[in-house]
C-alpha positions as CSV (number, residue, x, y, z in Angstrom):
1,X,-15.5,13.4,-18.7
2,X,-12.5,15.1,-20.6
3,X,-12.6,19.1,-21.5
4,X,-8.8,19.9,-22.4
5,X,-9.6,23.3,-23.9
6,X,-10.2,24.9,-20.7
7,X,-13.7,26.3,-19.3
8,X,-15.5,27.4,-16.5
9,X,-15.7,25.3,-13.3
10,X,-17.3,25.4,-9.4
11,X,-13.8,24.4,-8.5
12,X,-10.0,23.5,-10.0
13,X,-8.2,21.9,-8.0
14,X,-4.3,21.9,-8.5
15,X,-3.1,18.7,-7.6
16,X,-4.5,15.2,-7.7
17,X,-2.9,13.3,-4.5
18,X,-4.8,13.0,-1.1
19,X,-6.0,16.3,-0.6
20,X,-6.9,17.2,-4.0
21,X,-8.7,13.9,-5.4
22,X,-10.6,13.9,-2.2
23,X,-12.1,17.3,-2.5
24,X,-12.9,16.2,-6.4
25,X,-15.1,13.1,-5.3
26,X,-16.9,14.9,-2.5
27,X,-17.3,18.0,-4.3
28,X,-18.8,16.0,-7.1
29,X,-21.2,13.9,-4.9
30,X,-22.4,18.1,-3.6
31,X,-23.4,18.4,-7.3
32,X,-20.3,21.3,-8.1
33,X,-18.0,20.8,-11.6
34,X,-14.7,20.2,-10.7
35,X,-11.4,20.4,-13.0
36,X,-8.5,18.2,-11.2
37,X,-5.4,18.9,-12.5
38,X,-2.2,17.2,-12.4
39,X,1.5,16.5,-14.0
40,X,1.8,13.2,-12.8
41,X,-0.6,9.9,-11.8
42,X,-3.9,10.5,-10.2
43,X,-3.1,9.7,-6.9
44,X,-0.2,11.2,-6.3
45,X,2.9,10.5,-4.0
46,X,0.8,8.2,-1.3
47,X,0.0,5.8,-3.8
48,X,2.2,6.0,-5.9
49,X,5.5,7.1,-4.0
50,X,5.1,6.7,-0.2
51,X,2.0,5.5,2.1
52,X,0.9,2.3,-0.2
53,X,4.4,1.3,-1.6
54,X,6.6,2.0,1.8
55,X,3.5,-0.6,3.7
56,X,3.3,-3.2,1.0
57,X,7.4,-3.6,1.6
58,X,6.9,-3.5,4.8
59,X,4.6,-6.7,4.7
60,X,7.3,-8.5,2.4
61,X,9.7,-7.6,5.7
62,X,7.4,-8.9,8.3
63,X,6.8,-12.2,6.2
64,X,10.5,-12.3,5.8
65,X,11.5,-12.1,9.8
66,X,8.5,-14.2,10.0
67,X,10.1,-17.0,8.3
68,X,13.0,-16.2,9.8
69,X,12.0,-16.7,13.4
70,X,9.2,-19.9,12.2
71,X,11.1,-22.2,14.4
72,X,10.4,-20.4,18.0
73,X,6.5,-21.1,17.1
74,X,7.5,-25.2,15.9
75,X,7.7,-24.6,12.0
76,X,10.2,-25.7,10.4
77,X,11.2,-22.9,7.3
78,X,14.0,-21.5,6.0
79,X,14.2,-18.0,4.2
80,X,16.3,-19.1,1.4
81,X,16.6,-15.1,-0.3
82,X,14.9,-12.0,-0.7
83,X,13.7,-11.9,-4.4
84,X,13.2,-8.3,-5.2
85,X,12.4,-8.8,-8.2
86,X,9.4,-10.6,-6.8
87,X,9.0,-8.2,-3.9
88,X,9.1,-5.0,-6.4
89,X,6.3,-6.9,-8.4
90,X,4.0,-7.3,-5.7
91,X,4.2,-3.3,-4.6
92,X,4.0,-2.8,-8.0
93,X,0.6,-5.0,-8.2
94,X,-0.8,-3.6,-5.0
95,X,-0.7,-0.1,-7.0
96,X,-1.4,-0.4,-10.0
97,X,-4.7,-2.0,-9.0
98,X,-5.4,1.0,-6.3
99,X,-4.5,3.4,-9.0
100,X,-7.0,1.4,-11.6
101,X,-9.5,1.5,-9.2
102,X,-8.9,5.6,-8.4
103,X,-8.9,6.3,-12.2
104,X,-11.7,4.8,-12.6
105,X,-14.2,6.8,-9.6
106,X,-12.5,10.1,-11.3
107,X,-12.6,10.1,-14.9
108,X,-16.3,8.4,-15.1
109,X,-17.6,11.2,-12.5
110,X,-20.1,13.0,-15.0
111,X,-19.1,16.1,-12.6
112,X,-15.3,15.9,-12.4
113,X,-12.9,16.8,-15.8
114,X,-9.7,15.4,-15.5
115,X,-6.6,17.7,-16.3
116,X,-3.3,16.1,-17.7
117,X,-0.6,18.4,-17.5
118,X,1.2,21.3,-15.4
119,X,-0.6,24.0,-13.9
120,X,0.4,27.6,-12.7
121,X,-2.1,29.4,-11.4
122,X,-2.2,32.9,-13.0
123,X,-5.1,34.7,-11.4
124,X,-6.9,34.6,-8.9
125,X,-9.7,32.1,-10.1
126,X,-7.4,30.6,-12.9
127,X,-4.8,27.8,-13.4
128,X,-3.2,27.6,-16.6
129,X,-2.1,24.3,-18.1
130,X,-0.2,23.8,-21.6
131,X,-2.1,27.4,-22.5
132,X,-5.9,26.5,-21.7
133,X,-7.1,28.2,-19.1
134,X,-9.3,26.6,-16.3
135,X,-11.2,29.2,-14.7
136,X,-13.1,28.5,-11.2
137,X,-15.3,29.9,-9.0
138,X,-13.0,28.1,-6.2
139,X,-9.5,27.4,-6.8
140,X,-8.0,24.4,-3.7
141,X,-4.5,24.5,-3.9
142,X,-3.1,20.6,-3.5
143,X,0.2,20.3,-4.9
144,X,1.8,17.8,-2.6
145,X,5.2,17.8,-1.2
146,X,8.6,16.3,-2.3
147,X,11.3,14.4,-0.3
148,X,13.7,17.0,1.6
149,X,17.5,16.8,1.6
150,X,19.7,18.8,3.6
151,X,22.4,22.3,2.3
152,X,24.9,20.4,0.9
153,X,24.2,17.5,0.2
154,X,23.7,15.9,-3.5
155,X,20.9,13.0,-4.1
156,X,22.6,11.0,-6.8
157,X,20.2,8.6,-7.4
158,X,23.0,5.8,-6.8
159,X,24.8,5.9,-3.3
160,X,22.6,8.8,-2.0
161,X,19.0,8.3,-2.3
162,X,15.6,9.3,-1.3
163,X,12.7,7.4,-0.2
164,X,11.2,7.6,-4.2
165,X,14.8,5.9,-5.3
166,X,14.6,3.1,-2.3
167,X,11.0,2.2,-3.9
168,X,12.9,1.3,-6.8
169,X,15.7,-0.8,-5.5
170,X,16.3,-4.0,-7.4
171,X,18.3,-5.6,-5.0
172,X,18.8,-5.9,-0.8
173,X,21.9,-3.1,-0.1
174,X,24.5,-4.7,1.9
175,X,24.8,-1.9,4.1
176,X,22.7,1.4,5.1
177,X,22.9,4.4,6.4
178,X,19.7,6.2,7.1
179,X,19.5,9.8,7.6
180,X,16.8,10.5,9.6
181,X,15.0,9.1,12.7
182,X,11.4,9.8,11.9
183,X,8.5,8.0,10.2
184,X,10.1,7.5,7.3
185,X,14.0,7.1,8.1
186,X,12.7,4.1,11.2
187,X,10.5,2.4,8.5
188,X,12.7,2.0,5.9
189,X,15.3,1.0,8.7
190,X,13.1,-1.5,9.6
191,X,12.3,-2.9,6.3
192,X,16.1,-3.4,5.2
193,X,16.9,-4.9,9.1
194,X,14.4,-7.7,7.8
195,X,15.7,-8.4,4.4
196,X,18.8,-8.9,5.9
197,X,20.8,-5.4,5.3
198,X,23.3,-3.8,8.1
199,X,21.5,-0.7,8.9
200,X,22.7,2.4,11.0
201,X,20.1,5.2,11.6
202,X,21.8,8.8,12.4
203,X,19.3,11.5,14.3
204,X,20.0,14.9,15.1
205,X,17.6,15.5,17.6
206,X,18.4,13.5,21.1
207,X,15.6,10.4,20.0
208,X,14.1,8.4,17.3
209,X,11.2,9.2,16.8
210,X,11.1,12.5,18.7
211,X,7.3,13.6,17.7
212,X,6.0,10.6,19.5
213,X,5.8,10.2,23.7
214,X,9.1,10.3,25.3
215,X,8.5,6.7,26.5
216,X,7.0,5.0,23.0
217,X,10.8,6.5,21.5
218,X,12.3,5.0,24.4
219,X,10.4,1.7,23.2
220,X,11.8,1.7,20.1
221,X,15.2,2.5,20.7
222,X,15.1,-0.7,23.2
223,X,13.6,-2.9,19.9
224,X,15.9,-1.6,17.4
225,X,18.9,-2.9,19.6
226,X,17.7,-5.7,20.2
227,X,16.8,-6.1,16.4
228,X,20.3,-5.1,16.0
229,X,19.4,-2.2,14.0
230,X,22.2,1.2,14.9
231,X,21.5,3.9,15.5
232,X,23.6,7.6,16.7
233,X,21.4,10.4,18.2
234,X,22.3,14.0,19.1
235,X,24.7,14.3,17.0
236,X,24.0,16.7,13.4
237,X,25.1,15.0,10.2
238,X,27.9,17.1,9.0
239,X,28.7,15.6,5.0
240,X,28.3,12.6,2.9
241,X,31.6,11.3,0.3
242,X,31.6,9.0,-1.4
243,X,33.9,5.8,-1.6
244,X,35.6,2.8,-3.9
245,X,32.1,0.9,-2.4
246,X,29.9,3.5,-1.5
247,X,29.0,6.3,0.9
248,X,30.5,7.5,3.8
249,X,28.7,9.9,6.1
250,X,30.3,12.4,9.3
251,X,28.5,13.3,12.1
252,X,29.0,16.0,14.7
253,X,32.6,15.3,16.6
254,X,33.9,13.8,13.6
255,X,32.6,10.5,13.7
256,X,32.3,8.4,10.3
257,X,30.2,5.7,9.2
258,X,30.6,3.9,5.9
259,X,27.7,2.2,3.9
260,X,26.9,1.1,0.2
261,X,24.1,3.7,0.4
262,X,22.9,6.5,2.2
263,X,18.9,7.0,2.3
264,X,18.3,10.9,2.7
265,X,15.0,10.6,4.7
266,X,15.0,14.5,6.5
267,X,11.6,15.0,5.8
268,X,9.4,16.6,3.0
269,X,9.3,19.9,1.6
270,X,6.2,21.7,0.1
271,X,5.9,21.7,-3.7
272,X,4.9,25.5,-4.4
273,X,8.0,26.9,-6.1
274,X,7.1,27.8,-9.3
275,X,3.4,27.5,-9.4
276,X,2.3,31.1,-9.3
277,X,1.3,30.9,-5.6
278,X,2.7,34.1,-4.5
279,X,2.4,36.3,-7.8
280,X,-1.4,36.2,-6.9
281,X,-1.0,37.0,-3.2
282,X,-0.9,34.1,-1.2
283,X,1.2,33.6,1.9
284,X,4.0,31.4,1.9
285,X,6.6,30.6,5.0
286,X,9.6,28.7,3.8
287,X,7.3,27.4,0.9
288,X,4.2,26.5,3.4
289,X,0.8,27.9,2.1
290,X,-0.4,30.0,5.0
291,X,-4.2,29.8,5.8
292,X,-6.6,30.0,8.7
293,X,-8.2,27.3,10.3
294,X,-11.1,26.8,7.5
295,X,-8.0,26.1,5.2
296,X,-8.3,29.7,3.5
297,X,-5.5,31.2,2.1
298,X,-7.2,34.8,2.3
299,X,-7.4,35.8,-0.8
300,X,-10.2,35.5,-2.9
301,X,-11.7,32.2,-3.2
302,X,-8.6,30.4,-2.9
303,X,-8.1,27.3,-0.8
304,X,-5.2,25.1,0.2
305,X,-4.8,21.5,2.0
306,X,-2.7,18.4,2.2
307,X,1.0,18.7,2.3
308,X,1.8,22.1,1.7
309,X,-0.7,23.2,5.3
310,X,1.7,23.8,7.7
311,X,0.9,20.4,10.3
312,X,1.0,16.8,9.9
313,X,2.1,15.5,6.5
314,X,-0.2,12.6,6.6
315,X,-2.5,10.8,3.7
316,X,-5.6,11.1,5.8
317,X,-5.3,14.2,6.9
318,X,-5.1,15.3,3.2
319,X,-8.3,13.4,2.7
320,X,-10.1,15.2,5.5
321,X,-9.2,18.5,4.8
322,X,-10.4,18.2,0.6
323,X,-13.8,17.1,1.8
324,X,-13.6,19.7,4.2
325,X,-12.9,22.8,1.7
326,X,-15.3,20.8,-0.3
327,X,-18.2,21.3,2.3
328,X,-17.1,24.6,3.1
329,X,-17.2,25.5,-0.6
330,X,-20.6,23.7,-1.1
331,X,-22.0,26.1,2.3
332,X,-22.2,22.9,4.7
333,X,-19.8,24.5,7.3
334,X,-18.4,22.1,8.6
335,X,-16.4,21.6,12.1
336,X,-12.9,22.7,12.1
337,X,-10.6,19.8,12.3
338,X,-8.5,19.3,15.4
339,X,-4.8,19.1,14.1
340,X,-4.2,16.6,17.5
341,X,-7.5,14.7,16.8
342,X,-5.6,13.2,13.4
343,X,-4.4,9.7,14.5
344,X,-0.6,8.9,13.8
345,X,1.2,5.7,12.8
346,X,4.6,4.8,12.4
347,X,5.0,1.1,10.6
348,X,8.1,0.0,11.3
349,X,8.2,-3.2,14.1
350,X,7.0,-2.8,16.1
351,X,4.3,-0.6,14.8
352,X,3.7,3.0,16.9
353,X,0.3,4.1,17.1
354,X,-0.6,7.2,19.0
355,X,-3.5,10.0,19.5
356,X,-3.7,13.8,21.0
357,X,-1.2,14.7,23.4
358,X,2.4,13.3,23.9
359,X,3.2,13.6,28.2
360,X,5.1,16.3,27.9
361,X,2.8,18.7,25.5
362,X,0.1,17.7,28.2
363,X,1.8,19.0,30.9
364,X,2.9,21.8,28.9
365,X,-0.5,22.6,28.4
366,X,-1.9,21.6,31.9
367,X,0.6,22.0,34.3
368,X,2.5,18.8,35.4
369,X,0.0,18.4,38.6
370,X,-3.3,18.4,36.7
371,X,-2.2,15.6,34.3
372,X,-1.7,11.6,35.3
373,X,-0.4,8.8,33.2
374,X,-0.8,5.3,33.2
375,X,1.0,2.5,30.7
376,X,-0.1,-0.9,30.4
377,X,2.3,-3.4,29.9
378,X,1.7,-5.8,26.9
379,X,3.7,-8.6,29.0
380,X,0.2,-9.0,30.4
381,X,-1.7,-9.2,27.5
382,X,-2.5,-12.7,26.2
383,X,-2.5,-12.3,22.3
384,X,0.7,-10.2,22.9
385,X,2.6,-13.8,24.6
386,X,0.9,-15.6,21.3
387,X,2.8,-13.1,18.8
388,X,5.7,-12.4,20.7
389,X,5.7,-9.0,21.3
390,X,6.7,-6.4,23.7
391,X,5.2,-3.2,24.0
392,X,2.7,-0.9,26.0
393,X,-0.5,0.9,25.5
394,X,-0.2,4.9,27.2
395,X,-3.1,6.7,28.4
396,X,-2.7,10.3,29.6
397,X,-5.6,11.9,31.2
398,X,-6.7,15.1,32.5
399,X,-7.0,14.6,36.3
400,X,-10.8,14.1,36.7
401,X,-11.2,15.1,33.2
402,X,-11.1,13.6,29.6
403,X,-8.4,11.1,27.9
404,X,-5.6,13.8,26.2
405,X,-3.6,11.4,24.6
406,X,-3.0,7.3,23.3
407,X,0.3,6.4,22.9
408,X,1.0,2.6,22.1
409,X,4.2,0.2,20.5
410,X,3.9,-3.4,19.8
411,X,2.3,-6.0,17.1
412,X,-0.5,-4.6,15.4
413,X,-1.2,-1.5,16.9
414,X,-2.1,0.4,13.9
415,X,-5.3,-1.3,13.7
416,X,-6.3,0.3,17.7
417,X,-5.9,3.5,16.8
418,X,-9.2,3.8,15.7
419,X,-10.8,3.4,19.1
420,X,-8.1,5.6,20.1
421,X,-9.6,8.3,17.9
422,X,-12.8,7.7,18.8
423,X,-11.4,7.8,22.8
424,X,-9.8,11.2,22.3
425,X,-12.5,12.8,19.6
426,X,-15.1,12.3,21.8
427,X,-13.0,13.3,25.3
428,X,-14.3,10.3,26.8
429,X,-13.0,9.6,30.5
430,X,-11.6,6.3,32.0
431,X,-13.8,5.7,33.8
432,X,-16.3,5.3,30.6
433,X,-14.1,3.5,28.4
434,X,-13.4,0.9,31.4
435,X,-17.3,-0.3,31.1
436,X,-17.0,-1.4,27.2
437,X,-15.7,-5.0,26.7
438,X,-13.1,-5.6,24.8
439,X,-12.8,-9.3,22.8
440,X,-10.4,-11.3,24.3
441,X,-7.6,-12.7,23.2
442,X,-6.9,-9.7,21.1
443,X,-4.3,-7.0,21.2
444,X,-7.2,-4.2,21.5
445,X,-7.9,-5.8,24.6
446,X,-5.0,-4.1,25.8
447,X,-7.0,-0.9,25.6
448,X,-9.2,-2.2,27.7
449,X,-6.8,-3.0,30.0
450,X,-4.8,0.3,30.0
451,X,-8.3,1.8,30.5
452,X,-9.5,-0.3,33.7
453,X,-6.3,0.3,35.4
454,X,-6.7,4.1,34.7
455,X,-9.6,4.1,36.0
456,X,-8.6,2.3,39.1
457,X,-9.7,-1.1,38.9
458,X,-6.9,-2.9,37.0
459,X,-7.1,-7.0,35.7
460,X,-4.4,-8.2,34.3
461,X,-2.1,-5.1,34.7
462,X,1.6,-5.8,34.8
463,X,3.8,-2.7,36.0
């Protein structure tokens, strides 16, 4: 359905990413009109510039150091190059046929008009785009988030890059620096490691990793050396120059390290300036939209999710909080969603998976002598020996009380976390989990595991 010239609408949504497209569909299926307006692709930066892209490289790199490592499991192969030309085109493919797909649910939804073009909203109930006005009875505020650099320091595009630039590489750098120890700096760390770049990671804060457990950063740290991957923690990144070949970056105390480019990956910023936010009233702190736990802003009928909520910058989370305002809109009202209840993963390899509360916030919470912790060694786990991996699952519980927190590193541990939802969602306790069975040989049997010895009757539990 197409109406460029502006109109009357239930809701207009500003922004057509996560948060924004998923609000569309599920305000359509309640039977409200919708306009979804947007500058750019329907989809927005997880499919188009982060989440899909970032994991279908990240595939290329695991096939790669597959290859590389065929020999230890008695193939014989030999990883000849990496092609990026033939890497780029297989992203690319993954994409474009998610993006088909998306168009296609969106702009043949009788209730939802599709908006190409800049918005601003300039009323309370009204976004403007090229000078058609969009007026709605709802406005959701969706407009994504950008990639973050640091006072000072100039993205060029060439030597110093974001993650969107990296995407776009047409060829394996020699040498990296990555700025940046967290979900996106380790991943694309891990990614070059395995095409066969020299990479050094530099981190502020005193970890990789530092949102996750204590113990799962720990992990890592011990896998990147071993992986030969650098890495320099504690110490602030000062400035970048650049040099005859490339970049060269100084740390706190003076300390230099040289590279052919420098990957600014610092985090990502709101994308509010600009857009009329505050002219009508709503809150912003440091560009953050401000609203209360229903994802209000407080003024009139004006919502906001996704990337510019204060809280986990995550795809999903974006998804879950547009069908939320969507319900909410649509009079459903539905449960508040629990910020910790959001699962978290971290792609690089090994893969970090992890639920609720870290150790430390538990404790912080609890006191240290009502909380206990248990971690099951993957050295015990038999699908773990057939991969090769090292690792642990984490449970931390609430002494005679519910599971607060899975925290897990190895092969494939993306794909537990959704028991681990269900775990923590539904604040089961060991001592229930430890009656399901779990398949074996399979790396969720691990949960099981972790779960039995918790609960005090341990199998194959390997301190």
């Amino acid at each position: 359905m197409s109406q460029p010239n502006g109109g009357t609408f239930d809701i207009v949504i500003l922004g057509a990413g996560s948060g924004g497209y998923a609000a569309a569909l599920r305000a359509a299926e309640l039977n409200l009109s919708v306009a979804l307006i947007d500058k750019a692709e329907l989809g927005g930066t997880c499919l188009h510039r982060g989440c899909i892209p970032t994991k279908a490289l990240l595939h290329a790199a695991e096939i790669a150091e597959q290859t590389r490592e065929a020999e230890q499991f008695g193939i014989k192969a030999e990883l000849l190059s990496i092609d990026m030309t033939g890497v780029n085109a297989y992203k690319d493919g993954v994409v474009s046929r998610l993006y088909k797909g998306l168009t296609g649910l969106l702009t043949h939804n009788k209730n939802i008009t599709v908006v190409a073009g800049e918005g601003k909203l300039v009323g309370k109930d009204t976004v403007e785009v090229a000078g058609q006005r969009y007026t709605g009875r709802n406005i959701i505020l969706a407009s994504g988030s950008y990639s973050r650099s640091l006072p000072g320091l100039e993205i060029d595009g060439k030597r110093v890059i974001t993650s969107e630039h990296a995407l776009e590489l047409d060829r394996v750098p020699a040498s990296a620096i990555v700025l940046g120890g967290g979900v996106i700096g380790v991943e694309f760390a891990s990614v070059w490691k395995s095409f066969g770049a020299d990479v050094t990671i530099l981190e502020a804060l005193p970890r990789l990793v530092a949102a996750e457990d204590e113990d799962v950063s720990k992990q890592l740290e011990r896998a990147f050396r071993k992986r030969k991957i650098n890495f320099k923690v504690g110490k602030p990144f000062e400035k970048a120059e650049h040099t005859d070949n490339g970049v060269r970056a100084t740390i706190q105390g003076g300390e230099t390290v040289e590279a052919e480019v420098l990957l600014v990956a610092v985090g990502r910023g709101p994308t509010t300036q600009g857009l009329g936010y505050e002219e009508q009233g709503v809150t912003l702190d440091r560009g953050f939209v401000i609203t209360n736990e229903r994802l209000h802003t407080g003024v009139g009928n004006i919502y906001a999710v996704g990337d510019i909520v204060p809280g986990l910058q995550l795809a999903h989370r974006g998804f879950a909080q547009g069908i939320f305002v969507a319900e909410e809109i649509a009079g459903l009202r539905p449960a508040v969603i629990d910020e910790a209840g959001i699962p978290r993963v971290t792609y690089c390899d090994p893969e970090i998976a992890s639920m609720g509360l870290t150790e430390g916030k538990a404790k912080e919470k609890y006191g240290a002598d009502k909380v206990s912790t248990y971690s099951y060694n993957l050295g015990g786990n038999g699908k773990s020996q057939i991969l090769k991996t090292q690792g642990f699952v984490k449970l931390v519980r609430l002494n005679d009380g519910p599971v607060l927190g899975v925290h897990m590193i190895g092969a494939r541990m993306s794909e537990q976390v959704g028991e681990a939802q269900l775990i923590y969602n539904w604040e089961a306790f060991p001592e229930e989990v430890a009656q399901l069975v779990h398949a074996h040989p399979t790396q969720n049997e691990a949960m099981g595991e972790a779960f039995l010895a918790l609960a005090g009757k341990p199998l194959h539990a390997h301190s």
